[in-house]
Short mmCIF file of C-alpha atoms in Angstrom, two decimals:
data_model
loop_
_atom_site.label_atom_id
_atom_site.label_comp_id
_atom_site.label_asym_id
_atom_site.label_seq_id
_atom_site.Cartn_x
_atom_site.Cartn_y
_atom_site.Cartn_z
CA LYS A 1 182.18 113.29 -22.72
CA ILE A 2 178.85 111.87 -21.64
CA VAL A 3 175.91 113.61 -19.98
CA TYR A 4 173.33 111.76 -17.90
CA VAL A 5 170.75 112.17 -15.16
CA SER A 6 171.11 110.68 -11.70
CA VAL A 7 168.40 110.39 -9.06
CA LEU A 8 169.29 110.26 -5.37
CA HIS A 9 166.77 108.84 -2.90
CA GLN A 10 167.46 109.63 0.77
CA GLY A 11 165.08 107.83 3.11
CA ASP A 12 161.74 109.59 3.48
CA LYS A 13 162.99 112.75 1.77
CA ASN A 14 161.94 113.69 -1.73
CA PRO A 15 164.45 112.51 -4.34
CA GLU A 16 167.05 114.89 -5.75
CA TYR A 17 167.84 115.03 -9.46
CA PHE A 18 171.24 115.81 -10.98
CA LEU A 19 172.30 116.58 -14.53
CA ASN A 20 175.89 115.35 -14.72
CA ILE A 21 178.75 115.53 -17.18
CA ALA A 22 181.69 113.11 -17.08
CA ASP A 23 184.49 111.71 -19.17
CA GLN A 24 183.48 108.89 -21.47
CA ASP A 25 184.64 106.30 -18.94
CA GLY A 26 182.47 107.82 -16.19
CA SER A 27 185.33 109.55 -14.36
CA ASN A 28 185.60 113.26 -13.44
CA GLU A 29 181.86 113.58 -12.88
CA ARG A 30 180.61 117.15 -12.48
CA VAL A 31 177.10 118.42 -11.70
CA LEU A 32 175.59 120.84 -14.24
CA LEU A 33 172.21 121.16 -12.52
CA ARG A 34 170.72 120.04 -9.21
CA SER A 35 166.98 120.10 -8.66
CA SER A 36 164.23 118.77 -6.42
CA LYS A 37 162.16 118.24 -9.58
CA PRO A 38 162.70 115.65 -12.32
CA ILE A 39 165.25 116.25 -15.08
CA MET A 40 164.91 114.29 -18.31
CA SER A 41 166.10 113.82 -21.89
CA PRO A 42 169.45 115.66 -22.10
CA ALA A 43 170.73 116.33 -25.64
CA TRP A 44 174.01 117.80 -26.90
CA SER A 45 174.36 120.55 -29.46
CA ALA A 46 176.55 119.58 -32.42
CA ASP A 47 179.35 121.93 -31.29
CA GLY A 48 179.37 120.35 -27.83
CA LYS A 49 178.88 123.69 -26.07
CA GLN A 50 175.23 123.39 -25.00
CA ILE A 51 172.85 120.87 -23.47
CA ALA A 52 169.08 120.88 -23.97
CA TYR A 53 166.96 119.05 -21.39
CA VAL A 54 163.53 118.84 -19.79
CA SER A 55 163.05 120.16 -16.25
CA PHE A 56 159.87 120.13 -14.17
CA GLU A 57 160.57 123.29 -12.19
CA GLY A 58 157.34 124.80 -10.89
CA ASP A 59 155.72 121.37 -11.35
CA ARG A 60 155.41 121.97 -15.07
CA ALA A 61 157.57 120.59 -17.88
CA GLY A 62 159.81 123.04 -19.69
CA ILE A 63 162.69 122.68 -22.13
CA TYR A 64 165.89 124.51 -21.25
CA ILE A 65 169.17 125.07 -23.09
CA GLN A 66 172.24 125.43 -20.88
CA ASN A 67 175.74 126.59 -21.78
CA ILE A 68 178.12 124.01 -20.34
CA ALA A 69 181.03 126.39 -19.69
CA SER A 70 179.12 129.28 -18.12
CA GLY A 71 176.10 127.47 -16.68
CA VAL A 72 173.83 130.14 -18.19
CA ARG A 73 170.55 128.65 -19.33
CA ARG A 74 167.35 129.77 -21.02
CA LEU A 75 163.83 128.45 -21.19
CA VAL A 76 162.90 127.77 -24.83
CA SER A 77 159.59 125.91 -24.51
CA HIS A 78 156.94 126.08 -21.80
CA GLN A 79 153.78 125.12 -23.67
CA PRO A 80 150.74 123.68 -21.85
CA GLY A 81 151.05 119.91 -21.46
CA ILE A 82 154.03 117.92 -22.66
CA ASN A 83 157.33 119.64 -23.44
CA GLY A 84 159.71 116.80 -24.13
CA ALA A 85 162.51 115.02 -25.98
CA PRO A 86 164.55 117.97 -27.32
CA ALA A 87 167.05 117.29 -30.12
CA PHE A 88 169.39 119.83 -31.72
CA SER A 89 169.64 119.98 -35.52
CA PRO A 90 173.16 119.37 -36.87
CA ASP A 91 173.57 123.08 -37.65
CA GLY A 92 172.42 124.05 -34.14
CA LYS A 93 169.77 126.44 -35.45
CA ARG A 94 166.69 124.33 -34.73
CA LEU A 95 165.37 122.08 -32.02
CA ALA A 96 163.09 119.12 -32.60
CA LEU A 97 160.80 118.61 -29.62
CA VAL A 98 157.58 116.94 -28.52
CA LEU A 99 154.55 119.02 -27.57
CA SER A 100 150.96 118.09 -26.74
CA LYS A 101 149.47 121.53 -27.42
CA THR A 102 147.15 119.96 -30.03
CA GLY A 103 145.89 117.37 -27.52
CA VAL A 104 148.27 114.51 -28.32
CA ALA A 105 152.08 114.28 -28.39
CA LYS A 106 153.45 115.43 -31.75
CA ILE A 107 156.82 116.39 -33.21
CA PHE A 108 157.52 120.11 -33.67
CA ILE A 109 160.51 122.07 -34.97
CA LEU A 110 161.54 125.21 -33.10
CA ASP A 111 163.70 127.84 -34.81
CA LEU A 112 166.01 128.94 -32.00
CA ASN A 113 166.65 132.38 -33.49
CA SER A 114 163.14 133.46 -34.46
CA GLY A 115 161.14 131.31 -32.05
CA HIS A 116 159.00 130.10 -34.96
CA LEU A 117 157.31 126.76 -34.20
CA GLN A 118 156.39 124.30 -36.97
CA GLN A 119 154.29 121.19 -36.40
CA LEU A 120 155.87 118.28 -38.24
CA THR A 121 153.61 115.29 -37.54
CA HIS A 122 149.83 115.14 -37.41
CA GLY A 123 147.02 112.69 -36.65
CA PHE A 124 145.87 110.84 -33.55
CA SER A 125 148.99 108.75 -32.86
CA ILE A 126 151.57 109.48 -30.18
CA ASP A 127 154.78 110.70 -31.84
CA THR A 128 157.88 111.19 -29.69
CA GLU A 129 161.67 110.83 -29.33
CA PRO A 130 162.86 112.68 -32.47
CA ALA A 131 166.47 112.35 -33.65
CA TRP A 132 168.10 114.13 -36.60
CA SER A 133 169.99 112.44 -39.40
CA PRO A 134 173.64 113.56 -39.58
CA ASP A 135 172.96 115.53 -42.79
CA GLY A 136 169.90 117.24 -41.27
CA HIS A 137 167.67 116.15 -44.16
CA SER A 138 165.40 113.92 -42.07
CA ILE A 139 164.45 112.87 -38.57
CA VAL A 140 163.48 109.54 -37.07
CA PHE A 141 160.97 109.26 -34.25
CA THR A 142 158.91 106.75 -32.29
CA SER A 143 155.23 106.52 -33.21
CA SER A 144 152.20 104.43 -32.31
CA ARG A 145 150.51 105.16 -35.66
CA ASP A 146 150.69 101.49 -36.72
CA GLY A 147 149.76 100.09 -33.31
CA GLY A 148 152.76 99.41 -31.08
CA PRO A 149 155.82 101.67 -30.88
CA GLN A 150 157.88 101.63 -34.10
CA ILE A 151 160.41 103.93 -35.76
CA PHE A 152 159.38 106.24 -38.61
CA GLN A 153 161.42 108.60 -40.75
CA TYR A 154 160.32 112.03 -41.98
CA TYR A 155 162.05 113.69 -44.94
CA PHE A 156 162.01 117.49 -44.89
CA LYS A 157 162.40 118.03 -48.64
CA THR A 158 159.60 115.73 -49.80
CA ARG A 159 157.55 115.77 -46.57
CA GLN A 160 157.29 112.02 -46.92
CA LEU A 161 156.93 109.75 -43.93
CA LYS A 162 157.78 106.05 -43.86
CA ARG A 163 158.04 103.29 -41.30
CA ILE A 164 161.54 101.82 -41.10
CA THR A 165 161.38 99.17 -38.33
CA PHE A 166 159.49 95.91 -38.78
CA SER A 167 161.44 93.42 -36.67
CA GLY A 168 159.69 92.92 -33.34
CA ARG A 169 156.62 94.51 -31.81
CA TYR A 170 158.53 97.25 -29.97
CA ASN A 171 161.23 99.57 -31.29
CA ALA A 172 161.85 102.99 -29.73
CA ARG A 173 164.37 105.69 -28.76
CA ALA A 174 166.25 105.46 -32.07
CA SER A 175 169.15 107.65 -33.18
CA PHE A 176 171.57 107.57 -36.07
CA PHE A 177 175.11 106.30 -36.17
CA PRO A 178 177.54 109.05 -37.26
CA SER A 179 177.70 107.44 -40.72
CA GLY A 180 173.93 107.78 -41.13
CA LEU A 181 173.81 104.18 -42.34
CA ALA A 182 172.38 102.55 -39.20
CA LEU A 183 170.23 103.20 -36.16
CA ILE A 184 170.76 102.34 -32.51
CA MET A 185 167.48 101.73 -30.67
CA MET A 186 165.61 100.04 -27.88
CA HIS A 187 164.30 96.71 -29.14
CA ARG A 188 162.09 94.15 -27.44
CA VAL A 189 162.51 90.45 -28.04
CA ASP A 190 159.69 88.46 -26.41
CA ASP A 191 159.25 90.33 -23.09
CA SER A 192 162.84 91.53 -22.65
CA TYR A 193 164.00 95.04 -23.48
CA GLY A 194 167.42 95.40 -25.03
CA ILE A 195 169.61 97.46 -27.34
CA ALA A 196 169.86 96.72 -31.04
CA VAL A 197 171.36 98.08 -34.25
CA GLN A 198 169.40 98.24 -37.51
CA ASN A 199 171.19 98.57 -40.83
CA LEU A 200 169.19 101.08 -42.89
CA LYS A 201 170.12 99.51 -46.24
CA THR A 202 169.40 95.88 -45.44
CA ALA A 203 166.94 96.39 -42.53
CA SER A 204 168.84 93.66 -40.64
CA VAL A 205 168.73 93.93 -36.84
CA ALA A 206 171.55 92.87 -34.50
CA VAL A 207 170.91 92.70 -30.74
CA LEU A 208 173.82 94.06 -28.67
CA SER A 209 172.40 93.72 -25.17
CA GLN A 210 169.27 92.16 -23.73
CA SER A 211 169.10 92.16 -19.95
CA GLY A 212 165.44 93.14 -19.88
CA TYR A 213 166.16 96.59 -18.42
CA ASP A 214 168.35 98.19 -21.07
CA GLU A 215 167.27 101.58 -22.41
CA SER A 216 168.34 105.01 -23.71
CA PRO A 217 171.18 103.99 -26.05
CA SER A 218 173.62 106.56 -27.46
CA VAL A 219 176.43 105.98 -29.97
CA ALA A 220 180.00 107.19 -29.53
CA PRO A 221 181.12 109.80 -32.07
CA ASN A 222 183.46 107.24 -33.66
CA GLY A 223 180.54 104.80 -34.05
CA ARG A 224 182.34 101.97 -32.24
CA MET A 225 180.70 101.84 -28.82
CA VAL A 226 177.23 102.39 -27.37
CA VAL A 227 176.42 103.76 -23.93
CA PHE A 228 173.04 102.91 -22.37
CA ALA A 229 171.20 102.76 -19.06
CA GLY A 230 170.68 99.43 -17.34
CA GLN A 231 170.42 97.94 -13.88
CA TYR A 232 172.95 96.43 -11.47
CA LYS A 233 171.76 95.01 -8.15
CA GLY A 234 168.49 96.92 -8.50
CA ARG A 235 170.15 100.27 -9.17
CA GLY A 236 170.19 102.25 -12.40
CA VAL A 237 173.71 102.33 -13.86
CA LEU A 238 175.45 103.06 -17.15
CA TYR A 239 176.92 100.43 -19.43
CA MET A 240 178.96 100.47 -22.60
CA VAL A 241 178.85 97.75 -25.20
CA SER A 242 180.87 97.22 -28.36
CA LEU A 243 179.18 96.84 -31.74
CA ASP A 244 179.89 93.12 -31.81
CA GLY A 245 178.32 92.77 -28.36
CA ARG A 246 181.43 91.07 -26.94
CA VAL A 247 182.68 93.88 -24.73
CA ARG A 248 180.35 95.12 -21.98
CA ILE A 249 181.55 97.59 -19.34
CA ARG A 250 179.74 99.00 -16.31
CA LEU A 251 180.66 102.64 -15.67
CA PRO A 252 181.19 104.14 -12.20
CA ALA A 253 178.82 106.78 -10.84
CA LYS A 254 179.24 108.68 -7.57
CA GLN A 255 175.66 108.59 -6.37
CA GLY A 256 172.08 107.75 -7.19
CA ALA A 257 170.36 105.79 -9.89
CA VAL A 258 171.60 106.77 -13.34
CA GLN A 259 169.51 107.21 -16.48
CA ASP A 260 169.30 108.97 -19.87
CA PRO A 261 172.96 108.89 -20.97
CA VAL A 262 173.98 110.67 -24.17
CA TRP A 263 177.41 110.80 -25.79
CA SER A 264 178.87 114.12 -26.85
CA PRO A 265 180.16 114.89 -30.35
CA TYR A 266 183.93 115.22 -30.70
CA LEU A 267 185.13 118.04 -28.45
CA SER A 268 188.16 120.21 -29.15
#
């Protein structure tokens, strides 16, 4: 399955936002949430039963977790300022998220059972878009701490932090392949935004797509395809691309401009 956000503009009316779930080819679309306020950054739990996302209900950002089968949801973060970019740990017990309660966007870890909140990154840089490694031993995130947006990795055991992207002036929205041996990410070449893969052993970067509007990549659970948001005739749509970049497919969507796709884990 894939989950994504669609935005429907109807003349002079305020836009409507939809959190949708569909089969991996875009068929059998179903609405999980409909709102007059923005919905952002959906993320699957590892068991495929829950979705975390950001909603601006009450004109204030909050992070919600919703059970897909029942529709029951709960508010897990409603701090002053930014509440963004939720990401479930592989064991489903913790949530990485971005808060600005200290004055600037930083990465925090929320224990979903106890509610305990731990600040992971510090300093004056903007840190955002966390993603867990498959083994849960580290996270990657986007940071401005060296100037422009680049990907850094934090190791929980040693508390060490290192920069891992050096090709290009802009790398963001990274997440791991299921093998843990590579990252998919947004990557800018010259002035065009695209999707690229970085091998974590060799640091080599391969560009898969570069239309200038490509963003929000997510890897299939078998590691063979990537879904991402792009544009077609001025409208936000979803695409899939193979790892060799040769196969590119535009997915159908019933309505609205589509953004923020994320692939589910394997579902029973």
